Structures are given as C-alpha cells and as structure tokens.
Short mmCIF file of C-alpha atoms in Angstrom, two decimals:
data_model
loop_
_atom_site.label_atom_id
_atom_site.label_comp_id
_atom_site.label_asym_id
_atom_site.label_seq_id
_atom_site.Cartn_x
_atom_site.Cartn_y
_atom_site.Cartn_z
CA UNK A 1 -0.62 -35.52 11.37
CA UNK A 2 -0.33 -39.16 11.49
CA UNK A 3 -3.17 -41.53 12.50
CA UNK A 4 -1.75 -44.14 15.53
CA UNK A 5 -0.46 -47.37 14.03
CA UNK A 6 -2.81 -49.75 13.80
CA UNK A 7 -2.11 -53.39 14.13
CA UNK A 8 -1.91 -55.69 10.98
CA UNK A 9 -3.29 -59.09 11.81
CA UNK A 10 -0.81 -62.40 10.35
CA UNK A 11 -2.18 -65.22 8.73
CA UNK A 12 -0.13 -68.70 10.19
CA UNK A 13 1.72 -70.43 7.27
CA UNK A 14 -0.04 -73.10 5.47
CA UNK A 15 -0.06 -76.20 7.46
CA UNK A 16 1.40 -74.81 10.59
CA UNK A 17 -1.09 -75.72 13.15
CA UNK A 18 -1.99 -72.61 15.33
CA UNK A 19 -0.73 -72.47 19.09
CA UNK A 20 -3.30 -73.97 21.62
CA UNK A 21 -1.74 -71.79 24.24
CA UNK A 22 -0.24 -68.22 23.43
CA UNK A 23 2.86 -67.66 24.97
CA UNK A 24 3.21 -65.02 27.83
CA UNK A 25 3.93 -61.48 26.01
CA UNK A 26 6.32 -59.58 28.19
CA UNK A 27 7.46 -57.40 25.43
CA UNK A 28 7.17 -53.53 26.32
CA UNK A 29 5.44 -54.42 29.53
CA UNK A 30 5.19 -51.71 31.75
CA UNK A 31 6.63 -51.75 35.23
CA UNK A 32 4.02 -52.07 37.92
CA UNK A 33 3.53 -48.52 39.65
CA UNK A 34 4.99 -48.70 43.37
CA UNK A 35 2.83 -46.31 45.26
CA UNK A 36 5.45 -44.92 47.43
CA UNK A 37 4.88 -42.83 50.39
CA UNK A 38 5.43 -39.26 51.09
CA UNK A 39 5.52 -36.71 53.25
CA UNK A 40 4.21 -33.25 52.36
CA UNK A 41 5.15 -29.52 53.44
CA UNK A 42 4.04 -26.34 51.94
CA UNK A 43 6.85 -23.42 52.66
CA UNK A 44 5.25 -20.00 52.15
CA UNK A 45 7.49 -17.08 52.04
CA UNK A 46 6.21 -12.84 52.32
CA UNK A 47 8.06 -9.86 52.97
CA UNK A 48 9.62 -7.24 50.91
CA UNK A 49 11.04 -8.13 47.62
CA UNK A 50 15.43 -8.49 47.57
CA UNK A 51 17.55 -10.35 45.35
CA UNK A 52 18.92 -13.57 47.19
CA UNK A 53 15.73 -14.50 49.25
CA UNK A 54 14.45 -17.50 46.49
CA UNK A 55 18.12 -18.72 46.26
CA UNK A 56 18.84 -18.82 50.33
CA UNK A 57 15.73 -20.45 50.88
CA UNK A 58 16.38 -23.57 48.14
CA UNK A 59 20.05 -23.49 49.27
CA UNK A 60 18.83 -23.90 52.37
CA UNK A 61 16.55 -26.92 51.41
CA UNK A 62 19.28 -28.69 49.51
CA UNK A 63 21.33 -29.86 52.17
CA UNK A 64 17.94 -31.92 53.11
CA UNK A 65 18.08 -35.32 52.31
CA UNK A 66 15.09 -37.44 50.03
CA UNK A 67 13.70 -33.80 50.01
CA UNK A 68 11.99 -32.36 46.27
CA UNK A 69 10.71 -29.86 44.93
CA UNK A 70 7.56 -30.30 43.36
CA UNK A 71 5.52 -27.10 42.93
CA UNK A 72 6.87 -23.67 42.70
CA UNK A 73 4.88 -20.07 42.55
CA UNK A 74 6.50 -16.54 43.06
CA UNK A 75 4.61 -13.18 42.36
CA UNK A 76 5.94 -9.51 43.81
CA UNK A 77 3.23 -7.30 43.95
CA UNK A 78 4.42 -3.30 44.25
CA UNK A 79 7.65 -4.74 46.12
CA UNK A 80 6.07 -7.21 48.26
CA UNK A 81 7.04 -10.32 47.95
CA UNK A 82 4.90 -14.14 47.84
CA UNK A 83 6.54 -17.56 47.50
CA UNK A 84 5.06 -20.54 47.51
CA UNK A 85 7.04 -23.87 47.14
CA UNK A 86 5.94 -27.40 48.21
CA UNK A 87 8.14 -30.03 49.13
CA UNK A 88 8.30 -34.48 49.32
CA UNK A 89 10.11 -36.37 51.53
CA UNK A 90 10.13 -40.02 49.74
CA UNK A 91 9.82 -43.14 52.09
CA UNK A 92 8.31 -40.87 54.57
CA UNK A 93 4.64 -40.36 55.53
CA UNK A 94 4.07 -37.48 58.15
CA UNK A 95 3.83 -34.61 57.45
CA UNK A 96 3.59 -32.83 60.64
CA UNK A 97 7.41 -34.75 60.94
CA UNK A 98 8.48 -32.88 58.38
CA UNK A 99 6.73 -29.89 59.02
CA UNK A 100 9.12 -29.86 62.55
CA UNK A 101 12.09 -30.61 60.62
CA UNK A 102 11.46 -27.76 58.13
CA UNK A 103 10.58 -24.99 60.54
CA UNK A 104 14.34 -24.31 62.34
CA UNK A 105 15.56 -24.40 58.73
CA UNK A 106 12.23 -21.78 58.13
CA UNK A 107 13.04 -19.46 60.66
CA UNK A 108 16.86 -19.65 59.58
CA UNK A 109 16.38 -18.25 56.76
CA UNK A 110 13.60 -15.85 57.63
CA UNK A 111 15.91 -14.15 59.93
CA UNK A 112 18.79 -14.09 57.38
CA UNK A 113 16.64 -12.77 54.58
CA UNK A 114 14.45 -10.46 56.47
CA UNK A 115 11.31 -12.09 55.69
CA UNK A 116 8.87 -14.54 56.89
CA UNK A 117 8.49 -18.24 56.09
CA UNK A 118 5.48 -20.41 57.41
CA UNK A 119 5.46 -23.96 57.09
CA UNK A 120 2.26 -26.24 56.79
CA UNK A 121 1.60 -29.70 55.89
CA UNK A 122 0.64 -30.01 52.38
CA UNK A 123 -0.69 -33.93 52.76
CA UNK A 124 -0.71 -35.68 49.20
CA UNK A 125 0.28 -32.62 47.59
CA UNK A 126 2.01 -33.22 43.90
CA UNK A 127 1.44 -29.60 42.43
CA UNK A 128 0.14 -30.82 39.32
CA UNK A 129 -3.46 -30.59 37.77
CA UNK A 130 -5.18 -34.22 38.02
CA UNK A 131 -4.98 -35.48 34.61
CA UNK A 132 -8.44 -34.92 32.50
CA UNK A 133 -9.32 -31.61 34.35
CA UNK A 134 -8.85 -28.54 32.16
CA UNK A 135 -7.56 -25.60 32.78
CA UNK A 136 -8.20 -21.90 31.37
CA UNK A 137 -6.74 -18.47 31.05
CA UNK A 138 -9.02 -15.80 32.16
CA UNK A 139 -8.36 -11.99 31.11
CA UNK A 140 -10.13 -9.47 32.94
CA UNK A 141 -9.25 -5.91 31.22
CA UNK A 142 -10.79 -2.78 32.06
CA UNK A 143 -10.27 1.15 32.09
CA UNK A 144 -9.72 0.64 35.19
CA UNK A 145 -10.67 -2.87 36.63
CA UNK A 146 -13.55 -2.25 39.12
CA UNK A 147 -13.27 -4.82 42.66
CA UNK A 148 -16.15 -5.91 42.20
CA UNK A 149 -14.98 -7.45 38.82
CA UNK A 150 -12.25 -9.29 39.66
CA UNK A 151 -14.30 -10.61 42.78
CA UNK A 152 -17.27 -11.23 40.67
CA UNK A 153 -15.33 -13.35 38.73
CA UNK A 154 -13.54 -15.30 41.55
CA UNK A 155 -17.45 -16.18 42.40
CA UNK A 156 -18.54 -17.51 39.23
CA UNK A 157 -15.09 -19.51 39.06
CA UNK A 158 -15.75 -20.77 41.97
CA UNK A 159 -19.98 -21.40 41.14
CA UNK A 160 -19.13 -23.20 38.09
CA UNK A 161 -16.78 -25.61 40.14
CA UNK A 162 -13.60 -23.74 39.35
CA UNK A 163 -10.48 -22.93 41.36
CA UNK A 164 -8.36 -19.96 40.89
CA UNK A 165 -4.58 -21.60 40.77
CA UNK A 166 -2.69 -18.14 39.84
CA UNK A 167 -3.39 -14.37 39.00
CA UNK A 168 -1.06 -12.15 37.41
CA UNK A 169 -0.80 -8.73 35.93
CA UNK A 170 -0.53 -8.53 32.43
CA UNK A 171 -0.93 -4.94 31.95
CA UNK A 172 -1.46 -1.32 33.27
CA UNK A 173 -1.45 1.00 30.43
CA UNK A 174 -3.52 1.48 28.44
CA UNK A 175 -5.94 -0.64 30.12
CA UNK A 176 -5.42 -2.97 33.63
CA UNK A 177 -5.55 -6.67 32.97
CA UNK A 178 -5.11 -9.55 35.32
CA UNK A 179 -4.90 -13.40 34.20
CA UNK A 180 -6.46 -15.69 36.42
CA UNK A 181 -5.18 -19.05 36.04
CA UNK A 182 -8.34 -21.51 36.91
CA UNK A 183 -8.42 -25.69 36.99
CA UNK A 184 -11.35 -27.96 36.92
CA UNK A 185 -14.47 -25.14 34.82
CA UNK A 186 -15.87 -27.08 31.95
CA UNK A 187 -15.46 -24.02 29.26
CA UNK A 188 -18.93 -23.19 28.42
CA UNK A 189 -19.97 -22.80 31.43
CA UNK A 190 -17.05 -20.66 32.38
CA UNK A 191 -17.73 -18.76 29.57
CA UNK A 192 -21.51 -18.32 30.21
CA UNK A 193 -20.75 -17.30 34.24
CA UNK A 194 -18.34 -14.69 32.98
CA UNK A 195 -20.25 -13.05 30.50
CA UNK A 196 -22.76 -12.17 33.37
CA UNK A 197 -20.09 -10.68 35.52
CA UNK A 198 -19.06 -8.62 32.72
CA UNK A 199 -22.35 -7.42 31.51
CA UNK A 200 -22.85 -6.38 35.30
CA UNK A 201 -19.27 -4.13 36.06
CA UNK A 202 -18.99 -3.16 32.67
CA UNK A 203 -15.55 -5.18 32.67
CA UNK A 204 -14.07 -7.51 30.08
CA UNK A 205 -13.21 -10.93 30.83
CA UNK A 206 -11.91 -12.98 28.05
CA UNK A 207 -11.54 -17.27 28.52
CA UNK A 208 -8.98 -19.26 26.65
CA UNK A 209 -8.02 -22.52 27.09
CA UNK A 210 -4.53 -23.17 28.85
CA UNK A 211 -1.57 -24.46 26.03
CA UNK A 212 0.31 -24.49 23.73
CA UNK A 213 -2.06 -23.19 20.88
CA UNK A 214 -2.50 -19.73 23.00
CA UNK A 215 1.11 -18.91 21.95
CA UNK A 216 1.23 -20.57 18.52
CA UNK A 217 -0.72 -18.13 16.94
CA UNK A 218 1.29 -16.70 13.86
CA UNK A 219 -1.26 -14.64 12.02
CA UNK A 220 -3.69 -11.86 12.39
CA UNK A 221 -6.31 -10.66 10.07
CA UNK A 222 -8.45 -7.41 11.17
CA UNK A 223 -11.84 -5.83 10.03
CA UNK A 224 -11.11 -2.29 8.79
CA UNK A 225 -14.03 -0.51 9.38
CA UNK A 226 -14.97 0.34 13.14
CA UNK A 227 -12.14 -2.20 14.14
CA UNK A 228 -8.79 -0.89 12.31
CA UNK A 229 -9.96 2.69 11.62
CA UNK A 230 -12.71 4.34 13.60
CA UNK A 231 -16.45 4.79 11.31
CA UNK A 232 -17.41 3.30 8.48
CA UNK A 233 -15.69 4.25 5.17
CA UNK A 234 -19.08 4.16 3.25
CA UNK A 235 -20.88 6.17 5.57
CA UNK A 236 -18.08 9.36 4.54
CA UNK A 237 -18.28 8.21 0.90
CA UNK A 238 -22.27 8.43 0.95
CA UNK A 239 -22.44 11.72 2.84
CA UNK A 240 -20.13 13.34 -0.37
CA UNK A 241 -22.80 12.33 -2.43
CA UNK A 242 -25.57 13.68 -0.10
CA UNK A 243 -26.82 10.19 0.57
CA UNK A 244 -25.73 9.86 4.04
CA UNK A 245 -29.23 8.79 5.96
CA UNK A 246 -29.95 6.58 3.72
CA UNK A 247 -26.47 4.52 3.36
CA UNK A 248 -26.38 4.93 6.99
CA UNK A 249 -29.64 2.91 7.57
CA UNK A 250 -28.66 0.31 5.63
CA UNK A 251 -25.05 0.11 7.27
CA UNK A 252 -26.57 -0.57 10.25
CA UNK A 253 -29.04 -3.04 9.22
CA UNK A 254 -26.65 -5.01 7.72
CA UNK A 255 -24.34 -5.16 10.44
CA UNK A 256 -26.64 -6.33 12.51
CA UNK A 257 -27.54 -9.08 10.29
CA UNK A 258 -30.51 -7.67 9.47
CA UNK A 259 -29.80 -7.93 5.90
CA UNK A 260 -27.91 -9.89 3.61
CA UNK A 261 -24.76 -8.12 3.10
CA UNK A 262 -23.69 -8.35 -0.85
CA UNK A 263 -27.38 -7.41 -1.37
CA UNK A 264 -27.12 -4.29 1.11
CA UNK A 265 -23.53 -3.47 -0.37
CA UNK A 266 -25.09 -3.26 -4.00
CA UNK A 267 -27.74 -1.00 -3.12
CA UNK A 268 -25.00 1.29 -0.27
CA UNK A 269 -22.66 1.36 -3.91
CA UNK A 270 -25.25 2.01 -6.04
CA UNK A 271 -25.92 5.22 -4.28
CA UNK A 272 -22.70 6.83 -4.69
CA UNK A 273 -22.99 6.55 -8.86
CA UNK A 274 -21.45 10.04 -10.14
CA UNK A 275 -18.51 10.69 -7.27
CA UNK A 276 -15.59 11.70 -8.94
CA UNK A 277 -12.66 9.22 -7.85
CA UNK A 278 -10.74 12.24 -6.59
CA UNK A 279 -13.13 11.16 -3.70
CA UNK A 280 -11.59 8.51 -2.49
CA UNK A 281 -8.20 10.10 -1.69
CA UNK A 282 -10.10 12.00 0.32
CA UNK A 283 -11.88 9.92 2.34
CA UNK A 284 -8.48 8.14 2.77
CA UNK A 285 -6.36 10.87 4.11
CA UNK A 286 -9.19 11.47 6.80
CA UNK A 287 -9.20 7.87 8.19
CA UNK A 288 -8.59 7.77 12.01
CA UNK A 289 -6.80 4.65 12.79
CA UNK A 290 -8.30 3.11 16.57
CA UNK A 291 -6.08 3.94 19.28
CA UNK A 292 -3.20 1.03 20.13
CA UNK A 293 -3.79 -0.01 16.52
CA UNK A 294 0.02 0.48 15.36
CA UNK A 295 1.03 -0.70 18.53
CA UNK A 296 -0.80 -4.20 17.63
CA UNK A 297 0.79 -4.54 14.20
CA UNK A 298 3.96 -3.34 15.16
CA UNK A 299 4.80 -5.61 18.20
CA UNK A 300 2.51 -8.55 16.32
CA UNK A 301 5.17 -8.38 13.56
CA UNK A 302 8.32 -8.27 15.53
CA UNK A 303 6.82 -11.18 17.50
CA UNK A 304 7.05 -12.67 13.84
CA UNK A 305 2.86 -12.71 12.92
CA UNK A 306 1.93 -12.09 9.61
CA UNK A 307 -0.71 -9.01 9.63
CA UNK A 308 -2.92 -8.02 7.64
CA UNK A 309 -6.81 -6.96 6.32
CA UNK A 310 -9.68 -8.48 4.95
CA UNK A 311 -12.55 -5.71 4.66
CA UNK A 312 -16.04 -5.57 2.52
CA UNK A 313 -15.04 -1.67 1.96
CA UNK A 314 -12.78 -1.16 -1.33
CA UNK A 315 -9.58 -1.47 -2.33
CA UNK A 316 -9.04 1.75 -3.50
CA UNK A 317 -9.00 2.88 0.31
CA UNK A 318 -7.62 -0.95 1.97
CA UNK A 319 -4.55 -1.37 -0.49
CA UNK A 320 -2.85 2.15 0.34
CA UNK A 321 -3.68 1.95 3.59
CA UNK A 322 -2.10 -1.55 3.93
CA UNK A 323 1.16 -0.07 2.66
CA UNK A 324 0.77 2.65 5.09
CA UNK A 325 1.28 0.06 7.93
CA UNK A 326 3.41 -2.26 6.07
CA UNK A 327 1.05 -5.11 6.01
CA UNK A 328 1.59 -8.29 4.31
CA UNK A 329 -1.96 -8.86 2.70
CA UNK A 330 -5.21 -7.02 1.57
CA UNK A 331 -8.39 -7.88 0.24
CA UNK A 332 -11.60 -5.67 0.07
CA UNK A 333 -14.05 -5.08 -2.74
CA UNK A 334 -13.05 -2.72 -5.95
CA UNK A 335 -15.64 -0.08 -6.69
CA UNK A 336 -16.20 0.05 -10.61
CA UNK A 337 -14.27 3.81 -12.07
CA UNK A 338 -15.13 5.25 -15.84
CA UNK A 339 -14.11 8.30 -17.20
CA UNK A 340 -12.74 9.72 -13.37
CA UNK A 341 -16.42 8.81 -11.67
CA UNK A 342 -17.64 5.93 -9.81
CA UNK A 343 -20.56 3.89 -11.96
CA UNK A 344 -22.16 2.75 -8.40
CA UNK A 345 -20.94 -0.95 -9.18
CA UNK A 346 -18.35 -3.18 -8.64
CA UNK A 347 -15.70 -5.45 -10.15
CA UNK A 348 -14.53 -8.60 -9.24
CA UNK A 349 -15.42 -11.24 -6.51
CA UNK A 350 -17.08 -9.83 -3.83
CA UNK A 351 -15.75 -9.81 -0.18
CA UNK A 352 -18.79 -10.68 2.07
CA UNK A 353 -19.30 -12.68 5.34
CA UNK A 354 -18.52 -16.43 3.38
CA UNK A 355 -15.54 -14.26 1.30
CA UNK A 356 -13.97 -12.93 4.75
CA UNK A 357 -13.65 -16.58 6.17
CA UNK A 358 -12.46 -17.66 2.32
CA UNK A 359 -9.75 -15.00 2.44
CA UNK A 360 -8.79 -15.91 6.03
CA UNK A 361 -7.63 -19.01 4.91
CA UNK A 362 -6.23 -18.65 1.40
CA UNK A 363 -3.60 -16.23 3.20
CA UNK A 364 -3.46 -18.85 6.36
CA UNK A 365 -2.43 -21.45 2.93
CA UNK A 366 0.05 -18.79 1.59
CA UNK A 367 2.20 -18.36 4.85
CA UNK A 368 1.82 -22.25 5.66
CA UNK A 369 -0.23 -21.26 9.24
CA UNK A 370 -2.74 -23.88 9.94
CA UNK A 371 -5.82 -21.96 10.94
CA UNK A 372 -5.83 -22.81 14.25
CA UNK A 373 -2.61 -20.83 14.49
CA UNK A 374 -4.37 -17.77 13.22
CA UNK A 375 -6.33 -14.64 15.26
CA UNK A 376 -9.22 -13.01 13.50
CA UNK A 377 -10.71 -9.33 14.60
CA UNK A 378 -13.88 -7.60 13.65
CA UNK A 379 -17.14 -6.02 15.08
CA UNK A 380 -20.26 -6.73 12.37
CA UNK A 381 -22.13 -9.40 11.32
CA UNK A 382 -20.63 -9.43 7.91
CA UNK A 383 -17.21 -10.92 10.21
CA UNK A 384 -19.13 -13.87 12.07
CA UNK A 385 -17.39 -16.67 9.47
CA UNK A 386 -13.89 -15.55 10.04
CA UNK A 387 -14.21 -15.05 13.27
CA UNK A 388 -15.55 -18.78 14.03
CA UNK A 389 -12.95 -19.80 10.79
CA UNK A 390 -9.76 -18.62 12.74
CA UNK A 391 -8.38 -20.10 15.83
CA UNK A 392 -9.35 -17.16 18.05
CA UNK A 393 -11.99 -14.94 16.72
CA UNK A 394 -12.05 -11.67 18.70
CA UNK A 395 -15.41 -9.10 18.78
CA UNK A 396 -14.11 -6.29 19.07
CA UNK A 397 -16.69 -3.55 20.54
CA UNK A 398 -18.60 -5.55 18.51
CA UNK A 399 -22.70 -5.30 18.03
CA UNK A 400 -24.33 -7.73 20.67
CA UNK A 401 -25.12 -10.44 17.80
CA UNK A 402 -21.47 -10.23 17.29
CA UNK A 403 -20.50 -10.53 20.80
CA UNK A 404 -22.62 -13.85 21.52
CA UNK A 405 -20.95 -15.93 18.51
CA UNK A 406 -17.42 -14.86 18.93
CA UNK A 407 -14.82 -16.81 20.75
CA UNK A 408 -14.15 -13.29 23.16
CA UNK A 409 -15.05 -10.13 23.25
CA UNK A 410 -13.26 -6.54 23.91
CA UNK A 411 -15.17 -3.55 24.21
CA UNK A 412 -12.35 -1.22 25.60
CA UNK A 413 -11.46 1.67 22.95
CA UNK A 414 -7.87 0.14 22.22
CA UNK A 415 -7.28 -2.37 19.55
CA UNK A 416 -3.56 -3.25 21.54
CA UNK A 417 -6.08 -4.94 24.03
CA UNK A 418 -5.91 -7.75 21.79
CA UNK A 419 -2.59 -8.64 23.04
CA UNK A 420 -3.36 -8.85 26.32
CA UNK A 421 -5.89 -11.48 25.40
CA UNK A 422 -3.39 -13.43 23.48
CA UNK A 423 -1.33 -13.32 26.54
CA UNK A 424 1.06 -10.73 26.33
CA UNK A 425 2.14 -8.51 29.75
CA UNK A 426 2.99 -4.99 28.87
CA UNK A 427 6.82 -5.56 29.20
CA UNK A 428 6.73 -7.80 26.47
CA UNK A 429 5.03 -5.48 24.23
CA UNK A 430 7.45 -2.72 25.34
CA UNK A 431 10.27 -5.26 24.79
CA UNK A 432 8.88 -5.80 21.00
CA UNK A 433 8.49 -2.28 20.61
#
C-alpha cells in the first residue's frame, strides 16, 4: 500500500523576490457544511410474515414529498415479522408534524397488509454509527444457547458501555448461534466482560471486529491433533510400543507449555525406536476425524479458501491424510525409517511452535493471501505463534493457556463451528455444500 503524498516544498527562482502576501488559495476548497434541518420518524412494523408487506409500506412512503429513507432493519423470527425503517423530512424540524402526517398513511397500510405499524419521532436520527465509535460482531454458540447467556451478554454489552444495534441467527444445527451486532465497546474490554459470561453458562461467545477483513479471509490452516482428528497421534504410536504413560505425560506437559516442545518431541520420538513402519498405516486408518470437520473444508473450499495443515506429528500420517481431504498444503515432522523400523529420530526441519507460525506464512506467500486474510486453528501451546501470526487465530477446545492468548475460543465438539465465527448462517453453508 501506498504512503499519502507528501508535499514537496519549491525553491523561488533565483532573483525572484518572494511574495509579501500569499494569494488566497481557493483550490479544492471544500464547500461549507449547511446544517440543514430535519424532521425525524421511526415507522415500526410487526405481524406475521407475507410477501408484499416491505414493498406496500415504501410504496406507500414514496408518494411523500422531501421524505428519505435513512435506516432500514428487517428480521422474521419463526414467521413473525419486525421492520424497522426511519425516515427525514428535509427543511422540516418537528417531528411530532411528521409523526401526524405519517400515521393515516401507517394505519393504511396496516389494514391493507394485515399488520401493525407504529410511528414515533426519531429526533436527530441519521441511522449511522457516529464516526470513531467501533463496532463488533459477537457470536454466542452453544449446544443449546442457555437464556441466561444471551442475557448475560446483553449485560456486559451494556456494562462495558456497549449497545446492542442487531441480533441475528446464524445457525441451529449443529450448534445455535446468534450475532449480536454492538456499537460504541472498546474491544478489550468487550472481550474481557464476555469471557466471564461464558466461563459462567458454559456458552461460547466469540468478538470480532465489524468489516471488511471478517469476510476477506481466504485461507485456513488447522492443528491436526485434538483439532482435525480427535487424540493425539503419538499417544497411539507410544502405546504400540508399550510406552504409553510415559509419552502421555510428556504430551501433556508440553501442551501446556510446560515444556519446550522440540525438546519434549525428541524424547516422545525417541521412545518409539524399534516400531516397525507397518505401524504407521495403522495408526492412520484408525484416525477419527472431529465431527463437522469435512463440513469445514468442504464449504471453506467452495467458498474459494485455500485449506490445509500444519502439525508437529509426522508426515508419514499428515501427507496421506491431506490427500484424503483434498487439501492444498501439509507440513508436519518426518520420523527417521531404516531397514522397515523407526530409529526414534527425525529428519529434516522441525515443525514446532516458531515452525507452525513460519509455515503459516510461507503458504500465506505461495497463494498471494496477506496474513491478515488468513484463519489459523489449534488447541496446544505448541499453536500459540500461528494463532497470534494469522489474522484470526481460533482455540479450539483449547487448554486454558491456549484459550487466554487466542483471538477466540470454541469449546463446542464441532470443528464447522468455526464458520459460524467467521460469519457464516447455516444456509450459506448448506448453499456451499
């Protein structure tokens, strides 16, 4: 991106005496802003749902001179139906004026369309968002979504000096999730507020910041161990060779970040010295992908994301199962193979936490995605990098050292969650399906 131009001072030609008085610049001068008045109405519509009751309302409207339309919102909940539309009368500044004018045409069409329309003053109103305040998206997803979660959350909005502007259904299957639209919540402590009400209902609320970038992203790189597939592939590996306890302790340590992980995968590798490779195919034809994991990749890609995996397991199990999915890039470690047994070390450059980030963006360079643009998934310690690295870095029923650093956090069994925090209603998904 290009910096703003900057302006290039000029030197006066030799002996050309400088100007005493600059002349008036009225070059690409603005005009003045004419405050000019307004009258505002708010026209709320509610009654069952039918086709024809938005368009005989604004047809109605139309025939209203110096009358517009400035802020819109329609939702039908289980055939009910809510619409909200302000109006501006230019040149004009009372409301309750307009108010009278409006209601005949109000109860007009409320008797044609079989519904009812109240009208209100709406003094000042514009319908926008005052420049400088932000606004956020906020996911609450749950199995189901408990009252006092969504309430809960419409509290701490509201402590943190937020207001709720829209909610919406996103999905119903396999989990319930509602986005809450909210203006004028500084982000971290939005974030912080949240977290408590979903520590206390056992909810998840995700926050993401209201733009453009939310539905820019273009590529998706997921953990394969307890994210992609359920367990830990080194955990079956290690119980084959009747080390199981042990691996497993140090497994856990190190995804805690207890322990520095190339150090802890050494010693987990060293342990299975003498498996026969045959092993590994094993292992691999047992995986158990996480439920709504296809679903992810499959309506990711025909949204046009690249997918794909970047694990500290081994490439002898990530590569086929990569091709199993169709994904479009792999990396993982390589466990060292002679004579049809595994040697307990390994070849090559080791993926660990600073490799996951490093491989997140050498495939974000090969598909031209600027990071920001990309989603990263994962549950252990050894994922912290990539997740900050990426543009969204999702914990995904993550261990609570995890949870605290990530952007969000999901801890709902179903990795197809994750597109309900990227936005994504359930008809869209079934669409892409």
């Amino acid at each position: 991106m290009t910096g703003p131009e900057q302006d290039v001072p000029t030197t006066p030609a030799p002996n050309t005496p400088a100007p005493t008085t600059p002349a008036p610049n009225t070059e690409g001068t603005a005009d003045p802003v004419v405050d000019v008045p307004h009258a505002g109405a708010l026209l709320t519509v509610t009654g069952a749902d039918r086709p024809g009751v938005t368009a005989r309302l604004f047809a109605a409207l139309a025939v209203l001179p110096a009358l517009e339309v400035v802020d819109v919102e329609q939702v039908v909940v289980h055939g009910q139906l809510v619409l909200g539309v302000v109006v501006q009368e230019h040149g004009a500044d009372d409301d309750a004026a307009l108010v009278a004018r409006l209601r005949p045409v109000a109860a007009r069409v409320g008797d044609e369309a079989g519904v009812q329309v109240l009208v209100e003053p709406a003094a000042g109103a514009t319908g926008l968002v005052a420049d400088g305040v932000r606004r956020h998206h906020v996911i609450v997803l749950g199995r189901p979504v408990p009252p006092e979660a969504v309430g809960g959350a419409a509290r701490a909005i509201a402590d943190v000096g937020g207001n709720i502007d829209a909610i919406r259904r996103l999905s119903d299957y396999p989990v319930t999730s509602f986005e809450l639209t909210v203006s004028g919540a500084e982000a971290a402590p939005l974030r912080a507020a949240l977290g408590a009400v979903a520590a206390a209902t056992g909810a998840d609320v995700a926050v993401e910041q209201v733009g453009l970038a939310r539905r820019n992203k273009r590529l998706i790189v997921l953990d394969v161990d307890s994210t992609l597939v359920r367990g830990e592939v080194i955990d079956e590996l290690a119980a084959r060779a009747g080390r199981a306890a042990e691996v497993g302790r140090i497994t856990a340590a190190a995804m805690n970040g207890e322990l520095d992980f190339e150090q802890s995968l050494r010693a987990r590798v060293a342990a299975l010295a003498g498996l026969p490779v045959s092993v590994l195919d094993e292992v691999r034809e047992h995986l158990v992908l996480t439920p709504g994991a296809r679903t992810l990749i499959r309506t990711l890609q025909r949204l046009g994301f690249r997918c794909g995996i970047v694990s500290g397991g081994f490439t002898q199990i990530t590569d086929p199962l990569a091709a199993s999915l169709g994904l479009d890039f792999a990396a993982a470690n390589t466990l060292e193979v002679a004579d049809g047994v595994l040697t307990g070390g390994l070849v090559g450059e080791i993926v660990d936490r600073p490799g996951k980030a490093r491989a997140l963006a050498r495939f974000a360079a090969e598909f031209g995605v600027p990071l920001d643009q990309t989603v990263a998934v994962g549950d252990g310690a050894n994922d912290l990098d990539m997740l900050a690295a990426a543009g969204l870095g999702i914990a995904f029923n993550a261990k609570p050292f995890v949870r605290e650093q990530a952007h969000t956090a999901l801890n709902q069994p179903y990795l197809d969650a994750v597109l309900q925090v990227l936005g994504f209603t359930r008809d869209e998904v079934l669409d892409a399906v």
